[in-house]
PDB file of C-alpha atoms in Angstrom:
ATOM      1  CA  UNK U  68     182.315  38.049  82.481  1.00  0.00           C
ATOM      2  CA  UNK U  69     181.638  38.515  78.775  1.00  0.00           C
ATOM      3  CA  UNK U  70     184.448  40.016  76.702  1.00  0.00           C
ATOM      4  CA  UNK U  71     183.560  42.609  74.058  1.00  0.00           C
ATOM      5  CA  UNK U  72     185.253  45.014  71.685  1.00  0.00           C
ATOM      6  CA  UNK U  73     183.985  48.076  69.834  1.00  0.00           C
ATOM      7  CA  UNK U  74     185.511  50.411  67.268  1.00  0.00           C
ATOM      8  CA  UNK U  75     184.956  54.142  67.689  1.00  0.00           C
ATOM      9  CA  UNK U  76     186.797  55.941  64.892  1.00  0.00           C
ATOM     10  CA  UNK U  77     190.464  55.046  65.275  1.00  0.00           C
ATOM     11  CA  UNK U  78     189.937  53.940  68.864  1.00  0.00           C
ATOM     12  CA  UNK U  79     189.468  50.282  69.765  1.00  0.00           C
ATOM     13  CA  UNK U  80     187.912  49.705  73.158  1.00  0.00           C
ATOM     14  CA  UNK U  81     188.036  46.279  74.760  1.00  0.00           C
ATOM     15  CA  UNK U  82     185.801  45.758  77.773  1.00  0.00           C
ATOM     16  CA  UNK U  83     184.095  43.099  79.857  1.00  0.00           C
ATOM     17  CA  UNK U  84     180.420  42.992  80.809  1.00  0.00           C
ATOM     18  CA  UNK U  85     179.181  41.575  84.085  1.00  0.00           C
ATOM     19  CA  UNK U  86     175.467  41.081  84.543  1.00  0.00           C
ATOM     20  CA  UNK U  87     174.266  42.127  87.991  1.00  0.00           C
ATOM     21  CA  UNK U  88     171.014  43.189  89.610  1.00  0.00           C
ATOM     22  CA  UNK U  89     171.818  46.920  89.398  1.00  0.00           C
ATOM     23  CA  UNK U  90     169.679  49.876  88.393  1.00  0.00           C
ATOM     24  CA  UNK U  91     172.215  51.692  86.229  1.00  0.00           C
ATOM     25  CA  UNK U  92     174.841  50.755  83.683  1.00  0.00           C
ATOM     26  CA  UNK U  93     178.156  51.316  85.444  1.00  0.00           C
ATOM     27  CA  UNK U  94     181.587  51.698  83.877  1.00  0.00           C
ATOM     28  CA  UNK U  95     184.847  51.321  85.755  1.00  0.00           C
ATOM     29  CA  UNK U  96     188.490  51.410  84.745  1.00  0.00           C
ATOM     30  CA  UNK U  97     190.732  49.258  86.901  1.00  0.00           C
ATOM     31  CA  UNK U  98     194.300  50.270  87.760  1.00  0.00           C
ATOM     32  CA  UNK U  99     195.514  47.562  85.363  1.00  0.00           C
ATOM     33  CA  UNK U 100     193.685  49.580  82.644  1.00  0.00           C
ATOM     34  CA  UNK U 101     190.979  46.983  81.985  1.00  0.00           C
ATOM     35  CA  UNK U 102     187.513  48.392  81.325  1.00  0.00           C
ATOM     36  CA  UNK U 103     184.575  46.795  83.120  1.00  0.00           C
ATOM     37  CA  UNK U 104     180.848  47.396  82.640  1.00  0.00           C
ATOM     38  CA  UNK U 105     178.150  46.159  84.998  1.00  0.00           C
ATOM     39  CA  UNK U 106     174.527  46.105  83.875  1.00  0.00           C
ATOM     40  CA  UNK U 107     171.253  44.335  84.562  1.00  0.00           C
ATOM     41  CA  UNK U 108     170.644  41.228  82.463  1.00  0.00           C
ATOM     42  CA  UNK U 109     167.698  42.939  80.783  1.00  0.00           C
ATOM     43  CA  UNK U 110     169.830  45.767  79.376  1.00  0.00           C
ATOM     44  CA  UNK U 111     170.366  45.084  75.628  1.00  0.00           C
ATOM     45  CA  UNK U 112     173.924  44.654  74.431  1.00  0.00           C
ATOM     46  CA  UNK U 113     173.427  47.329  71.768  1.00  0.00           C
ATOM     47  CA  UNK U 114     172.584  49.817  74.522  1.00  0.00           C
ATOM     48  CA  UNK U 115     175.796  48.902  76.344  1.00  0.00           C
ATOM     49  CA  UNK U 116     177.805  49.342  73.131  1.00  0.00           C
ATOM     50  CA  UNK U 117     176.333  52.827  72.636  1.00  0.00           C
ATOM     51  CA  UNK U 118     176.982  53.610  76.301  1.00  0.00           C
ATOM     52  CA  UNK U 119     180.664  52.651  76.009  1.00  0.00           C
ATOM     53  CA  UNK U 120     181.021  54.639  72.767  1.00  0.00           C
ATOM     54  CA  UNK U 121     179.566  57.656  74.514  1.00  0.00           C
ATOM     55  CA  UNK U 122     182.202  57.283  77.228  1.00  0.00           C
ATOM     56  CA  UNK U 123     185.100  56.790  74.789  1.00  0.00           C
ATOM     57  CA  UNK U 124     186.717  60.167  75.509  1.00  0.00           C
ATOM     58  CA  UNK U 125     186.444  59.607  79.258  1.00  0.00           C
ATOM     59  CA  UNK U 126     187.881  56.093  78.904  1.00  0.00           C
ATOM     60  CA  UNK U 127     190.804  57.307  76.825  1.00  0.00           C
ATOM     61  CA  UNK U 128     191.550  60.107  79.298  1.00  0.00           C
ATOM     62  CA  UNK U 129     191.639  57.848  82.331  1.00  0.00           C
ATOM     63  CA  UNK U 130     193.523  55.013  80.665  1.00  0.00           C
ATOM     64  CA  UNK U 131     196.265  57.518  79.811  1.00  0.00           C
ATOM     65  CA  UNK U 132     196.345  58.612  83.443  1.00  0.00           C
ATOM     66  CA  UNK U 133     196.877  55.030  84.575  1.00  0.00           C
ATOM     67  CA  UNK U 134     199.580  54.525  81.939  1.00  0.00           C
ATOM     68  CA  UNK U 135     201.418  57.621  83.116  1.00  0.00           C
ATOM     69  CA  UNK U 136     200.919  57.445  86.853  1.00  0.00           C
ATOM     70  CA  UNK U 137     200.934  53.671  87.356  1.00  0.00           C
ATOM     71  CA  UNK U 138     198.871  53.728  90.585  1.00  0.00           C
ATOM     72  CA  UNK U 139     199.730  51.271  93.339  1.00  0.00           C
ATOM     73  CA  UNK U 140     203.257  51.006  91.902  1.00  0.00           C
ATOM     74  CA  UNK U 141     205.873  52.609  94.087  1.00  0.00           C
ATOM     75  CA  UNK U 142     208.917  51.248  92.204  1.00  0.00           C
ATOM     76  CA  UNK U 143     209.834  54.714  90.906  1.00  0.00           C
ATOM     77  CA  UNK U 144     209.982  56.256  94.362  1.00  0.00           C
ATOM     78  CA  UNK U 145     213.353  57.670  95.341  1.00  0.00           C
ATOM     79  CA  UNK U 146     212.618  58.553  98.982  1.00  0.00           C
ATOM     80  CA  UNK U 147     214.527  61.809  98.878  1.00  0.00           C
ATOM     81  CA  UNK U 148     213.790  65.188 100.437  1.00  0.00           C
ATOM     82  CA  UNK U 149     211.247  67.166  98.460  1.00  0.00           C
ATOM     83  CA  UNK U 150     209.448  64.142  97.045  1.00  0.00           C
ATOM     84  CA  UNK U 151     205.651  64.271  97.409  1.00  0.00           C
ATOM     85  CA  UNK U 152     203.710  61.604  99.285  1.00  0.00           C
ATOM     86  CA  UNK U 153     199.946  61.411  99.696  1.00  0.00           C
ATOM     87  CA  UNK U 154     198.398  60.888 103.111  1.00  0.00           C
ATOM     88  CA  UNK U 155     194.686  61.153 103.965  1.00  0.00           C
ATOM     89  CA  UNK U 156     193.850  62.964 100.755  1.00  0.00           C
ATOM     90  CA  UNK U 157     196.637  65.537 100.737  1.00  0.00           C
ATOM     91  CA  UNK U 158     200.144  65.764  99.321  1.00  0.00           C
ATOM     92  CA  UNK U 159     203.046  66.250 101.717  1.00  0.00           C
ATOM     93  CA  UNK U 160     206.734  66.793 101.100  1.00  0.00           C
ATOM     94  CA  UNK U 161     209.237  64.301 102.447  1.00  0.00           C
ATOM     95  CA  UNK U 162     212.203  65.418 104.519  1.00  0.00           C
ATOM     96  CA  UNK U 163     214.931  62.820 104.931  1.00  0.00           C
ATOM     97  CA  UNK U 164     217.265  63.360 107.881  1.00  0.00           C
ATOM     98  CA  UNK U 165     220.190  61.375 109.190  1.00  0.00           C
ATOM     99  CA  UNK U 166     219.969  60.154 112.775  1.00  0.00           C
ATOM    100  CA  UNK U 167     222.071  58.224 115.266  1.00  0.00           C
ATOM    101  CA  UNK U 168     218.962  57.360 117.257  1.00  0.00           C
ATOM    102  CA  UNK U 169     215.918  55.275 116.455  1.00  0.00           C
ATOM    103  CA  UNK U 170     214.933  55.173 112.790  1.00  0.00           C
ATOM    104  CA  UNK U 171     211.357  56.282 112.253  1.00  0.00           C
ATOM    105  CA  UNK U 172     208.875  58.209 110.129  1.00  0.00           C
ATOM    106  CA  UNK U 173     206.573  60.852 111.519  1.00  0.00           C
ATOM    107  CA  UNK U 174     204.148  63.471 110.291  1.00  0.00           C
ATOM    108  CA  UNK U 175     204.798  66.950 111.696  1.00  0.00           C
ATOM    109  CA  UNK U 176     203.606  70.420 110.673  1.00  0.00           C
ATOM    110  CA  UNK U 177     202.750  69.570 107.102  1.00  0.00           C
ATOM    111  CA  UNK U 178     205.825  67.456 106.349  1.00  0.00           C
ATOM    112  CA  UNK U 179     206.631  63.758 106.545  1.00  0.00           C
ATOM    113  CA  UNK U 180     210.001  63.271 108.208  1.00  0.00           C
ATOM    114  CA  UNK U 181     212.033  60.122 107.576  1.00  0.00           C
ATOM    115  CA  UNK U 182     214.875  59.604 110.062  1.00  0.00           C
ATOM    116  CA  UNK U 183     217.419  57.035 108.852  1.00  0.00           C
ATOM    117  CA  UNK U 184     220.919  56.123 109.931  1.00  0.00           C
ATOM    118  CA  UNK U 185     221.938  55.871 106.298  1.00  0.00           C
ATOM    119  CA  UNK U 186     219.998  58.404 104.181  1.00  0.00           C
ATOM    120  CA  UNK U 187     221.368  56.767 101.021  1.00  0.00           C
ATOM    121  CA  UNK U 188     220.021  53.304 101.829  1.00  0.00           C
ATOM    122  CA  UNK U 189     217.048  53.119  99.451  1.00  0.00           C
ATOM    123  CA  UNK U 190     215.708  49.765 100.651  1.00  0.00           C
ATOM    124  CA  UNK U 191     215.784  50.811 104.292  1.00  0.00           C
ATOM    125  CA  UNK U 192     213.985  54.088 103.578  1.00  0.00           C
ATOM    126  CA  UNK U 193     211.360  52.275 101.512  1.00  0.00           C
ATOM    127  CA  UNK U 194     210.768  49.805 104.347  1.00  0.00           C
ATOM    128  CA  UNK U 195     210.436  52.576 106.916  1.00  0.00           C
ATOM    129  CA  UNK U 196     207.859  54.370 104.770  1.00  0.00           C
ATOM    130  CA  UNK U 197     205.943  51.139 104.151  1.00  0.00           C
ATOM    131  CA  UNK U 198     205.821  50.366 107.871  1.00  0.00           C
ATOM    132  CA  UNK U 199     204.650  53.904 108.636  1.00  0.00           C
ATOM    133  CA  UNK U 200     201.861  53.722 106.075  1.00  0.00           C
ATOM    134  CA  UNK U 201     200.748  50.313 107.361  1.00  0.00           C
ATOM    135  CA  UNK U 202     200.657  51.522 110.958  1.00  0.00           C
ATOM    136  CA  UNK U 203     198.671  54.634 110.021  1.00  0.00           C
ATOM    137  CA  UNK U 204     196.369  52.599 107.785  1.00  0.00           C
ATOM    138  CA  UNK U 205     195.534  49.993 110.405  1.00  0.00           C
ATOM    139  CA  UNK U 206     194.821  52.599 113.074  1.00  0.00           C
ATOM    140  CA  UNK U 207     192.731  54.798 110.778  1.00  0.00           C
ATOM    141  CA  UNK U 208     190.729  51.890 109.373  1.00  0.00           C
ATOM    142  CA  UNK U 209     190.052  50.563 112.866  1.00  0.00           C
ATOM    143  CA  UNK U 210     188.777  53.971 113.982  1.00  0.00           C
ATOM    144  CA  UNK U 211     186.471  54.156 110.978  1.00  0.00           C
ATOM    145  CA  UNK U 212     185.140  50.668 111.693  1.00  0.00           C
ATOM    146  CA  UNK U 213     184.410  51.568 115.321  1.00  0.00           C
ATOM    147  CA  UNK U 214     182.600  54.706 114.154  1.00  0.00           C
ATOM    148  CA  UNK U 215     180.438  53.059 111.490  1.00  0.00           C
ATOM    149  CA  UNK U 216     179.853  49.525 112.740  1.00  0.00           C
ATOM    150  CA  UNK U 217     176.853  50.592 114.897  1.00  0.00           C
ATOM    151  CA  UNK U 218     175.036  51.408 111.636  1.00  0.00           C
ATOM    152  CA  UNK U 219     175.047  47.686 110.782  1.00  0.00           C
ATOM    153  CA  UNK U 220     174.944  46.258 114.284  1.00  0.00           C
ATOM    154  CA  UNK U 221     171.185  46.790 114.520  1.00  0.00           C
ATOM    155  CA  UNK U 222     170.786  44.550 111.452  1.00  0.00           C
ATOM    156  CA  UNK U 223     172.432  41.645 113.250  1.00  0.00           C
ATOM    157  CA  UNK U 224     175.845  42.017 111.628  1.00  0.00           C
ATOM    158  CA  UNK U 225     178.666  40.712 113.794  1.00  0.00           C
ATOM    159  CA  UNK U 226     181.553  43.153 114.133  1.00  0.00           C
ATOM    160  CA  UNK U 227     184.290  42.065 111.713  1.00  0.00           C
ATOM    161  CA  UNK U 228     188.021  42.393 112.174  1.00  0.00           C
ATOM    162  CA  UNK U 229     190.284  44.494 109.944  1.00  0.00           C
ATOM    163  CA  UNK U 230     193.185  43.196 107.886  1.00  0.00           C
ATOM    164  CA  UNK U 231     195.278  45.163 105.409  1.00  0.00           C
ATOM    165  CA  UNK U 232     197.194  44.260 102.286  1.00  0.00           C
ATOM    166  CA  UNK U 233     198.431  46.025  99.165  1.00  0.00           C
ATOM    167  CA  UNK U 234     196.080  45.094  96.327  1.00  0.00           C
ATOM    168  CA  UNK U 235     196.241  45.971  92.635  1.00  0.00           C
ATOM    169  CA  UNK U 236     192.606  46.656  91.781  1.00  0.00           C
ATOM    170  CA  UNK U 237     190.487  46.755  94.937  1.00  0.00           C
ATOM    171  CA  UNK U 238     190.039  49.151  97.806  1.00  0.00           C
ATOM    172  CA  UNK U 239     188.519  46.477  99.975  1.00  0.00           C
ATOM    173  CA  UNK U 240     186.661  43.196 100.160  1.00  0.00           C
ATOM    174  CA  UNK U 241     184.449  41.470 102.729  1.00  0.00           C
ATOM    175  CA  UNK U 242     185.662  37.990 103.688  1.00  0.00           C
ATOM    176  CA  UNK U 243     182.553  36.378 105.116  1.00  0.00           C
ATOM    177  CA  UNK U 244     184.219  33.066 105.995  1.00  0.00           C
ATOM    178  CA  UNK U 245     186.606  34.744 108.419  1.00  0.00           C
ATOM    179  CA  UNK U 246     184.391  37.727 109.305  1.00  0.00           C
ATOM    180  CA  UNK U 247     187.117  40.074 108.116  1.00  0.00           C
ATOM    181  CA  UNK U 248     187.245  43.250 106.060  1.00  0.00           C
ATOM    182  CA  UNK U 249     190.402  43.193 103.955  1.00  0.00           C
ATOM    183  CA  UNK U 250     191.452  46.715 102.971  1.00  0.00           C
ATOM    184  CA  UNK U 251     194.046  48.019 100.564  1.00  0.00           C
ATOM    185  CA  UNK U 252     196.911  49.679 102.418  1.00  0.00           C
ATOM    186  CA  UNK U 253     196.925  52.354  99.699  1.00  0.00           C
ATOM    187  CA  UNK U 254     193.518  53.518 100.933  1.00  0.00           C
ATOM    188  CA  UNK U 255     195.304  55.489 103.677  1.00  0.00           C
ATOM    189  CA  UNK U 256     196.211  57.974 100.951  1.00  0.00           C
ATOM    190  CA  UNK U 257     192.530  58.811 100.384  1.00  0.00           C
ATOM    191  CA  UNK U 258     190.483  61.377 102.354  1.00  0.00           C
ATOM    192  CA  UNK U 259     188.868  60.107 105.523  1.00  0.00           C
ATOM    193  CA  UNK U 260     185.342  60.395 104.126  1.00  0.00           C
ATOM    194  CA  UNK U 261     186.361  58.133 101.232  1.00  0.00           C
ATOM    195  CA  UNK U 262     187.816  55.621 103.678  1.00  0.00           C
ATOM    196  CA  UNK U 263     184.517  55.736 105.562  1.00  0.00           C
ATOM    197  CA  UNK U 264     182.668  54.940 102.322  1.00  0.00           C
ATOM    198  CA  UNK U 265     184.756  51.810 101.720  1.00  0.00           C
ATOM    199  CA  UNK U 266     184.237  50.672 105.314  1.00  0.00           C
ATOM    200  CA  UNK U 267     180.448  51.096 105.102  1.00  0.00           C
ATOM    201  CA  UNK U 268     180.361  49.449 101.663  1.00  0.00           C
ATOM    202  CA  UNK U 269     182.144  46.362 102.965  1.00  0.00           C
ATOM    203  CA  UNK U 270     180.121  46.268 106.178  1.00  0.00           C
ATOM    204  CA  UNK U 271     176.910  46.084 104.161  1.00  0.00           C
ATOM    205  CA  UNK U 272     178.255  43.023 102.366  1.00  0.00           C
ATOM    206  CA  UNK U 273     177.921  41.100 105.631  1.00  0.00           C
ATOM    207  CA  UNK U 274     174.184  41.717 105.290  1.00  0.00           C
ATOM    208  CA  UNK U 275     173.897  41.589 101.484  1.00  0.00           C
ATOM    209  CA  UNK U 276     176.764  39.668  99.906  1.00  0.00           C
ATOM    210  CA  UNK U 277     176.158  41.044  96.410  1.00  0.00           C
ATOM    211  CA  UNK U 278     175.461  44.316  94.634  1.00  0.00           C
ATOM    212  CA  UNK U 279     171.730  43.772  94.464  1.00  0.00           C
ATOM    213  CA  UNK U 280     168.985  46.356  94.736  1.00  0.00           C
ATOM    214  CA  UNK U 281     168.787  45.603  98.470  1.00  0.00           C
ATOM    215  CA  UNK U 282     172.508  46.306  98.847  1.00  0.00           C
ATOM    216  CA  UNK U 283     172.286  49.707  97.168  1.00  0.00           C
ATOM    217  CA  UNK U 284     169.082  50.598  98.978  1.00  0.00           C
ATOM    218  CA  UNK U 285     170.886  50.109 102.291  1.00  0.00           C
ATOM    219  CA  UNK U 286     173.968  51.973 101.059  1.00  0.00           C
ATOM    220  CA  UNK U 287     171.858  54.974  99.996  1.00  0.00           C
ATOM    221  CA  UNK U 288     170.093  54.867 103.348  1.00  0.00           C
ATOM    222  CA  UNK U 289     173.262  54.773 105.446  1.00  0.00           C
ATOM    223  CA  UNK U 290     175.395  57.035 103.264  1.00  0.00           C
ATOM    224  CA  UNK U 291     173.330  59.131 100.825  1.00  0.00           C
ATOM    225  CA  UNK U 292     176.408  60.765  99.243  1.00  0.00           C
ATOM    226  CA  UNK U 293     178.314  57.530  98.660  1.00  0.00           C
ATOM    227  CA  UNK U 294     178.477  58.101  94.888  1.00  0.00           C
ATOM    228  CA  UNK U 295     180.439  61.335  95.333  1.00  0.00           C
ATOM    229  CA  UNK U 296     182.872  59.595  97.663  1.00  0.00           C
ATOM    230  CA  UNK U 297     183.315  56.700  95.245  1.00  0.00           C
ATOM    231  CA  UNK U 298     183.823  59.073  92.315  1.00  0.00           C
ATOM    232  CA  UNK U 299     186.599  60.836  94.209  1.00  0.00           C
ATOM    233  CA  UNK U 300     188.311  57.514  94.846  1.00  0.00           C
ATOM    234  CA  UNK U 301     187.958  56.251  91.279  1.00  0.00           C
ATOM    235  CA  UNK U 302     188.658  59.437  89.357  1.00  0.00           C
ATOM    236  CA  UNK U 303     190.816  61.673  91.520  1.00  0.00           C
ATOM    237  CA  UNK U 304     192.550  59.860  94.370  1.00  0.00           C
ATOM    238  CA  UNK U 305     193.786  56.825  92.437  1.00  0.00           C
ATOM    239  CA  UNK U 306     195.709  58.950  89.926  1.00  0.00           C
ATOM    240  CA  UNK U 307     198.000  60.197  92.700  1.00  0.00           C
ATOM    241  CA  UNK U 308     198.767  56.823  94.263  1.00  0.00           C
TER     242      UNK U 308
END
């Protein structure tokens, strides 16, 4: 990637440019607050500079959101009753209750209940919540794969397996060597239709391992509203993670 920097008034914007076979100039802000631009190799650099300048207000707005919210970072969680947790696109209040029986987390009637033998044990509560999210994530992602894999099966794509991991700047990635889709555990906090978008996106990579015109042509064909789903992930969902 090429590194660039522009000055727009008092604002300095550092960004990287990656040349790809794409139709549009695309701008993305990663959770680590780096700014990335993808554009076709024929797009002049001056055009990209003007494009980034035109997006300066939007960039500043979303960088501030990342600075404040620190997505994918749960270190500030307290795991106390009343705290909000996101699950499948909605916010739910946590209710922590002491129990002498099995420790567990469950979703019930609009609340997430955390049953712990020691309600003051922060590490134990954090582990219980992590395990609950991972279990829900794996099951939900598997269901989405089963639902959408037939779309790619007719193109000769072998059904991949699902693996999950907490990642800093990716929702998912296709691992062709192991025929695996690796998904970010945090994706379970997004709406189901956004999860479906990531699944379909990664499935297509087993047919087109790039972001070429052929890749996007297939994506538009299989999921015409994918851009709206992606926008929700990038601009709305991530700020609450």
